[in-house]
């Protein structure tokens, strides 16, 4: 059995959480990540028959029964994960009945997975139905996206179009747009259901006055997606309230999409 501290997925989680902390997206315990692992990857580092604890799930996760995830801990600071991964995150496996999960590694000082686990798992289920290669769900609190939710219309189309207009790359990186949820209580299955409903159509869901959920097939892609949305929001916050002299027009966005072979969300660009 190899040393789990050298496992690529543990290293990746350490690197990305440190990076996200340095981006300023994850103050205190803000943010959480879940990363779906292949059974063979986990088996190379762990005896998967050795269950440390079993905890309940209050929704039906049978679609992902037997799936393994490495997930950050509730109340844990991203800045501390690299120093002590075994306390601040853990590896879980969804139970065969879809109503519980086993902890196989980590959370060594008595911790448990993020309070947003219901939203993470529901998002995995929703995205896997669209793209079986989806492996990552990432949540964080980037300042400019949050700021934008105070001053911008929260309509999905209006929010998306503003972001697309802020940087040329946006429509290429997220041609399907982003979705926005109004303010809700976090950490429960209700916000999980509402988020999963929207994440079917867009890999990004913004939670007004709270943060962002991004999904993707790997850590880099998901991080890059959030980074691009946050950069666009930053430009919006810098220019809002200032009379614009020019912008990227719908006609230009359409040319861009065609040139880069992406299909913009239907009905979002005016002809
Ligand atoms: P956790 O500490 O439970 O992961 O919660 C942080 C957070 O961002 C809640 O939305
Ligand atoms: Zn949060």
CSV table of C-alpha atoms and ligand atoms in Angstrom, one decimal:
chain,number,residue,atom,x,y,z
A,1,UNK,CA,0.0,0.0,0.0
A,2,UNK,CA,1.4,3.5,-1.0
A,3,UNK,CA,1.6,6.4,1.5
A,4,UNK,CA,-1.7,8.3,1.3
A,5,UNK,CA,0.0,11.6,2.0
A,6,UNK,CA,1.7,11.2,-1.4
A,7,UNK,CA,-1.5,10.3,-3.3
A,8,UNK,CA,-2.0,12.8,-6.2
A,9,UNK,CA,-5.6,13.5,-5.1
A,10,UNK,CA,-4.4,14.5,-1.5
A,11,UNK,CA,-1.6,16.6,-3.0
A,12,UNK,CA,-4.1,18.3,-5.4
A,13,UNK,CA,-6.5,19.1,-2.6
A,14,UNK,CA,-3.7,20.6,-0.5
A,15,UNK,CA,-2.5,22.7,-3.4
A,16,UNK,CA,-5.9,23.9,-4.5
A,17,UNK,CA,-7.2,24.8,-1.0
A,18,UNK,CA,-3.9,26.8,-0.4
A,19,UNK,CA,-4.3,28.6,-3.7
A,20,UNK,CA,-8.0,29.4,-3.1
A,21,UNK,CA,-7.1,30.8,0.3
A,22,UNK,CA,-4.4,32.9,-1.3
A,23,UNK,CA,-7.0,34.2,-3.9
A,24,UNK,CA,-8.9,35.5,-0.9
A,25,UNK,CA,-11.9,33.3,-1.8
A,26,UNK,CA,-12.0,31.3,1.5
A,27,UNK,CA,-11.8,33.4,4.6
A,28,UNK,CA,-11.9,31.5,7.9
A,29,UNK,CA,-13.8,28.2,7.2
A,30,UNK,CA,-15.4,29.6,4.0
A,31,UNK,CA,-15.7,27.3,1.1
A,32,UNK,CA,-15.6,23.5,0.6
A,33,UNK,CA,-14.6,21.0,-2.1
A,34,UNK,CA,-15.6,17.5,-2.9
A,35,UNK,CA,-13.7,15.4,-5.5
A,36,UNK,CA,-15.0,12.1,-6.8
A,37,UNK,CA,-12.2,9.4,-6.8
A,38,UNK,CA,-12.0,6.2,-8.8
A,39,UNK,CA,-12.1,3.0,-6.6
A,40,UNK,CA,-8.8,1.9,-7.9
A,41,UNK,CA,-7.1,5.2,-7.0
A,42,UNK,CA,-8.3,4.9,-3.4
A,43,UNK,CA,-7.5,1.1,-3.1
A,44,UNK,CA,-3.9,1.8,-3.9
A,45,UNK,CA,-3.6,3.9,-0.7
A,46,UNK,CA,-6.3,2.6,1.7
A,47,UNK,CA,-7.8,-0.6,3.0
A,48,UNK,CA,-11.4,0.2,1.8
A,49,UNK,CA,-12.8,-2.5,4.0
A,50,UNK,CA,-11.7,-0.6,7.1
A,51,UNK,CA,-14.6,1.8,8.0
A,52,UNK,CA,-13.8,4.4,10.7
A,53,UNK,CA,-17.3,5.9,11.1
A,54,UNK,CA,-20.7,5.7,9.4
A,55,UNK,CA,-22.9,8.9,9.3
A,56,UNK,CA,-26.4,9.4,8.0
A,57,UNK,CA,-27.6,11.3,4.9
A,58,UNK,CA,-31.0,12.9,5.0
A,59,UNK,CA,-31.7,12.4,1.3
A,60,UNK,CA,-31.5,9.6,-1.3
A,61,UNK,CA,-28.0,9.4,-2.7
A,62,UNK,CA,-28.4,5.9,-4.1
A,63,UNK,CA,-27.4,7.2,-7.6
A,64,UNK,CA,-23.9,7.5,-6.3
A,65,UNK,CA,-23.9,4.5,-4.0
A,66,UNK,CA,-20.3,3.1,-3.6
A,67,UNK,CA,-18.7,6.3,-5.0
A,68,UNK,CA,-15.6,7.7,-3.2
A,69,UNK,CA,-15.1,11.4,-2.5
A,70,UNK,CA,-12.3,13.3,-0.8
A,71,UNK,CA,-14.0,16.2,0.9
A,72,UNK,CA,-13.1,19.1,3.1
A,73,UNK,CA,-14.2,19.3,6.7
A,74,UNK,CA,-16.8,21.5,8.3
A,75,UNK,CA,-15.5,24.4,10.2
A,76,UNK,CA,-12.0,23.8,8.8
A,77,UNK,CA,-9.8,26.6,7.4
A,78,UNK,CA,-8.5,26.1,3.8
A,79,UNK,CA,-5.2,27.8,4.9
A,80,UNK,CA,-4.6,24.8,7.3
A,81,UNK,CA,-5.3,21.9,5.0
A,82,UNK,CA,-1.9,21.6,3.5
A,83,UNK,CA,-0.2,21.6,7.0
A,84,UNK,CA,-2.6,18.9,8.3
A,85,UNK,CA,-4.6,17.2,5.7
A,86,UNK,CA,-5.6,14.2,7.9
A,87,UNK,CA,-7.5,16.4,10.3
A,88,UNK,CA,-9.0,18.9,7.9
A,89,UNK,CA,-10.4,16.7,5.2
A,90,UNK,CA,-11.3,13.0,4.7
A,91,UNK,CA,-12.3,10.3,2.3
A,92,UNK,CA,-15.9,9.0,2.3
A,93,UNK,CA,-17.8,6.3,0.5
A,94,UNK,CA,-21.6,6.5,-0.1
A,95,UNK,CA,-23.4,3.6,1.4
A,96,UNK,CA,-25.2,0.9,-0.6
A,97,UNK,CA,-28.6,2.2,0.6
A,98,UNK,CA,-27.8,5.8,-0.4
A,99,UNK,CA,-28.8,7.0,3.1
A,100,UNK,CA,-25.4,7.0,4.8
A,101,UNK,CA,-21.7,7.3,4.1
A,102,UNK,CA,-18.6,5.7,5.6
A,103,UNK,CA,-15.5,7.7,6.6
A,104,UNK,CA,-12.5,5.7,5.5
A,105,UNK,CA,-9.7,8.2,6.1
A,106,UNK,CA,-9.1,11.6,7.7
A,107,UNK,CA,-11.2,13.8,10.0
A,108,UNK,CA,-8.8,12.4,12.6
A,109,UNK,CA,-9.5,14.8,15.4
A,110,UNK,CA,-13.2,14.0,15.3
A,111,UNK,CA,-14.3,16.3,12.5
A,112,UNK,CA,-16.8,15.6,9.8
A,113,UNK,CA,-17.4,16.6,6.2
A,114,UNK,CA,-18.6,20.1,5.2
A,115,UNK,CA,-22.1,21.2,6.2
A,116,UNK,CA,-22.7,21.7,2.5
A,117,UNK,CA,-22.3,18.0,1.8
A,118,UNK,CA,-26.0,17.6,0.7
A,119,UNK,CA,-25.5,20.3,-2.0
A,120,UNK,CA,-22.2,18.8,-3.0
A,121,UNK,CA,-23.6,15.3,-3.4
A,122,UNK,CA,-26.8,16.5,-5.1
A,123,UNK,CA,-24.6,18.6,-7.5
A,124,UNK,CA,-22.5,15.5,-8.3
A,125,UNK,CA,-25.6,13.5,-9.0
A,126,UNK,CA,-27.1,16.2,-11.3
A,127,UNK,CA,-23.8,16.8,-13.2
A,128,UNK,CA,-23.0,13.1,-13.6
A,129,UNK,CA,-26.3,12.7,-15.3
A,130,UNK,CA,-25.3,15.3,-17.9
A,131,UNK,CA,-21.5,14.4,-18.0
A,132,UNK,CA,-20.4,11.1,-16.4
A,133,UNK,CA,-16.8,12.6,-16.4
A,134,UNK,CA,-17.7,15.3,-13.8
A,135,UNK,CA,-15.7,14.8,-10.7
A,136,UNK,CA,-15.3,18.1,-8.8
A,137,UNK,CA,-17.7,20.4,-6.9
A,138,UNK,CA,-16.1,23.5,-5.5
A,139,UNK,CA,-17.7,26.2,-3.3
A,140,UNK,CA,-16.1,29.5,-2.2
A,141,UNK,CA,-16.8,33.1,-1.4
A,142,UNK,CA,-15.1,35.3,-4.0
A,143,UNK,CA,-15.6,39.0,-3.1
A,144,UNK,CA,-16.5,40.4,-6.5
A,145,UNK,CA,-19.2,37.8,-7.4
A,146,UNK,CA,-20.7,38.4,-4.0
A,147,UNK,CA,-20.6,42.2,-4.4
A,148,UNK,CA,-22.3,41.8,-7.8
A,149,UNK,CA,-25.2,40.0,-6.2
A,150,UNK,CA,-26.0,43.2,-4.2
A,151,UNK,CA,-26.2,45.5,-7.2
A,152,UNK,CA,-27.1,43.4,-10.2
A,153,UNK,CA,-30.4,41.9,-11.3
A,154,UNK,CA,-30.3,38.2,-10.2
A,155,UNK,CA,-32.0,36.9,-13.4
A,156,UNK,CA,-29.9,34.1,-14.9
A,157,UNK,CA,-29.8,35.7,-18.4
A,158,UNK,CA,-29.1,39.2,-17.3
A,159,UNK,CA,-26.4,38.1,-14.9
A,160,UNK,CA,-24.8,35.9,-17.6
A,161,UNK,CA,-24.9,38.6,-20.2
A,162,UNK,CA,-23.2,41.1,-18.0
A,163,UNK,CA,-20.4,38.6,-17.2
A,164,UNK,CA,-20.0,37.7,-20.9
A,165,UNK,CA,-19.5,41.4,-21.7
A,166,UNK,CA,-16.8,41.9,-19.1
A,167,UNK,CA,-14.0,39.8,-20.7
A,168,UNK,CA,-13.7,38.4,-24.2
A,169,UNK,CA,-12.9,34.9,-22.8
A,170,UNK,CA,-16.1,34.5,-20.8
A,171,UNK,CA,-18.4,33.2,-23.5
A,172,UNK,CA,-15.8,30.7,-24.5
A,173,UNK,CA,-15.2,29.4,-20.9
A,174,UNK,CA,-18.9,29.3,-19.9
A,175,UNK,CA,-21.1,29.4,-23.1
A,176,UNK,CA,-24.0,27.9,-21.2
A,177,UNK,CA,-24.0,30.9,-18.8
A,178,UNK,CA,-24.3,30.9,-15.1
A,179,UNK,CA,-27.3,30.5,-12.8
A,180,UNK,CA,-28.2,32.6,-9.8
A,181,UNK,CA,-30.1,31.6,-6.6
A,182,UNK,CA,-31.7,34.3,-4.4
A,183,UNK,CA,-30.5,34.4,-0.8
A,184,UNK,CA,-31.3,31.2,1.1
A,185,UNK,CA,-30.3,29.5,4.3
A,186,UNK,CA,-27.2,27.4,3.5
A,187,UNK,CA,-26.0,24.0,4.7
A,188,UNK,CA,-29.3,22.1,4.2
A,189,UNK,CA,-30.9,19.8,1.6
A,190,UNK,CA,-33.3,22.6,0.5
A,191,UNK,CA,-30.6,24.8,-0.9
A,192,UNK,CA,-29.0,21.5,-2.2
A,193,UNK,CA,-32.2,20.7,-4.2
A,194,UNK,CA,-32.4,24.3,-5.6
A,195,UNK,CA,-28.7,24.3,-6.6
A,196,UNK,CA,-28.8,20.9,-8.2
A,197,UNK,CA,-31.9,21.9,-10.2
A,198,UNK,CA,-29.9,24.8,-11.8
A,199,UNK,CA,-26.5,23.0,-12.0
A,200,UNK,CA,-28.0,20.6,-14.6
A,201,UNK,CA,-27.9,23.5,-17.1
A,202,UNK,CA,-24.9,25.5,-16.0
A,203,UNK,CA,-21.7,24.4,-14.3
A,204,UNK,CA,-21.8,27.5,-12.2
A,205,UNK,CA,-24.4,28.5,-9.7
A,206,UNK,CA,-24.1,31.8,-7.8
A,207,UNK,CA,-25.7,32.0,-4.3
A,208,UNK,CA,-26.7,35.7,-3.8
A,209,UNK,CA,-24.8,37.4,-0.9
A,210,UNK,CA,-23.0,34.1,-0.2
A,211,UNK,CA,-20.7,32.7,-2.9
A,212,UNK,CA,-20.4,30.4,-5.8
A,213,UNK,CA,-20.6,26.7,-6.7
A,214,UNK,CA,-18.6,25.5,-9.7
A,215,UNK,CA,-18.3,22.0,-11.1
A,216,UNK,CA,-16.0,20.3,-13.6
A,217,UNK,CA,-14.2,17.2,-14.6
A,218,UNK,CA,-11.1,18.0,-12.7
A,219,UNK,CA,-9.7,20.5,-10.1
A,220,UNK,CA,-8.0,22.8,-12.6
A,221,UNK,CA,-11.0,23.1,-14.9
A,222,UNK,CA,-13.3,23.9,-12.0
A,223,UNK,CA,-10.9,26.4,-10.5
A,224,UNK,CA,-10.4,28.0,-13.9
A,225,UNK,CA,-14.2,28.3,-14.3
A,226,UNK,CA,-14.6,30.1,-11.0
A,227,UNK,CA,-11.6,32.2,-11.6
A,228,UNK,CA,-13.0,33.4,-14.9
A,229,UNK,CA,-16.4,34.3,-13.4
A,230,UNK,CA,-14.7,36.1,-10.5
A,231,UNK,CA,-12.5,38.1,-12.9
A,232,UNK,CA,-15.5,39.2,-15.0
A,233,UNK,CA,-17.4,40.2,-11.8
A,234,UNK,CA,-14.3,42.2,-10.7
A,235,UNK,CA,-14.4,44.2,-13.9
A,236,UNK,CA,-18.1,44.8,-13.5
A,237,UNK,CA,-17.5,46.1,-10.0
A,238,UNK,CA,-14.7,48.4,-11.3
A,239,UNK,CA,-16.8,49.9,-14.1
A,240,UNK,CA,-20.4,49.9,-12.7
A,241,UNK,CA,-21.9,53.3,-12.3
A,242,UNK,CA,-19.4,54.8,-14.9
A,243,UNK,CA,-20.9,55.7,-18.2
A,244,UNK,CA,-19.7,53.1,-20.8
A,245,UNK,CA,-18.1,54.3,-24.0
A,246,UNK,CA,-18.1,50.8,-25.5
A,247,UNK,CA,-18.8,47.2,-24.7
A,248,UNK,CA,-18.7,43.8,-26.4
A,249,UNK,CA,-21.9,43.6,-28.4
A,250,UNK,CA,-24.1,40.6,-28.9
A,251,UNK,CA,-23.0,40.4,-32.6
A,252,UNK,CA,-19.4,40.3,-31.4
A,253,UNK,CA,-20.2,37.6,-28.8
A,254,UNK,CA,-21.9,35.6,-31.6
A,255,UNK,CA,-18.8,35.9,-33.8
A,256,UNK,CA,-16.5,34.9,-31.0
A,257,UNK,CA,-18.6,31.8,-30.1
A,258,UNK,CA,-18.6,30.7,-33.7
A,259,UNK,CA,-14.8,31.3,-34.1
A,260,UNK,CA,-14.1,29.2,-31.0
A,261,UNK,CA,-16.7,26.5,-31.7
A,262,UNK,CA,-18.9,27.0,-28.7
A,263,UNK,CA,-22.7,27.2,-28.6
A,264,UNK,CA,-24.0,30.1,-26.4
A,265,UNK,CA,-27.1,29.4,-24.3
A,266,UNK,CA,-30.1,29.6,-26.6
A,267,UNK,CA,-32.0,32.8,-26.5
A,268,UNK,CA,-29.3,34.7,-24.6
A,269,UNK,CA,-27.9,36.7,-27.6
A,270,UNK,CA,-30.1,39.1,-29.6
A,271,UNK,CA,-29.8,38.7,-33.4
B,1,LIG,P1,-18.2,24.4,6.1
B,1,LIG,O1,-17.2,24.9,7.1
B,1,LIG,O2,-19.3,23.5,6.8
B,1,LIG,O3,-17.6,23.7,4.9
B,1,LIG,O4,-19.0,25.6,5.6
B,1,LIG,C1,-18.4,26.7,5.0
B,1,LIG,C2,-19.3,27.4,4.0
B,1,LIG,O5,-18.8,28.0,3.1
B,1,LIG,C3,-20.7,27.3,4.2
B,1,LIG,O6,-21.4,27.7,3.0
B,2,LIG,ZN1,-20.2,29.1,1.9
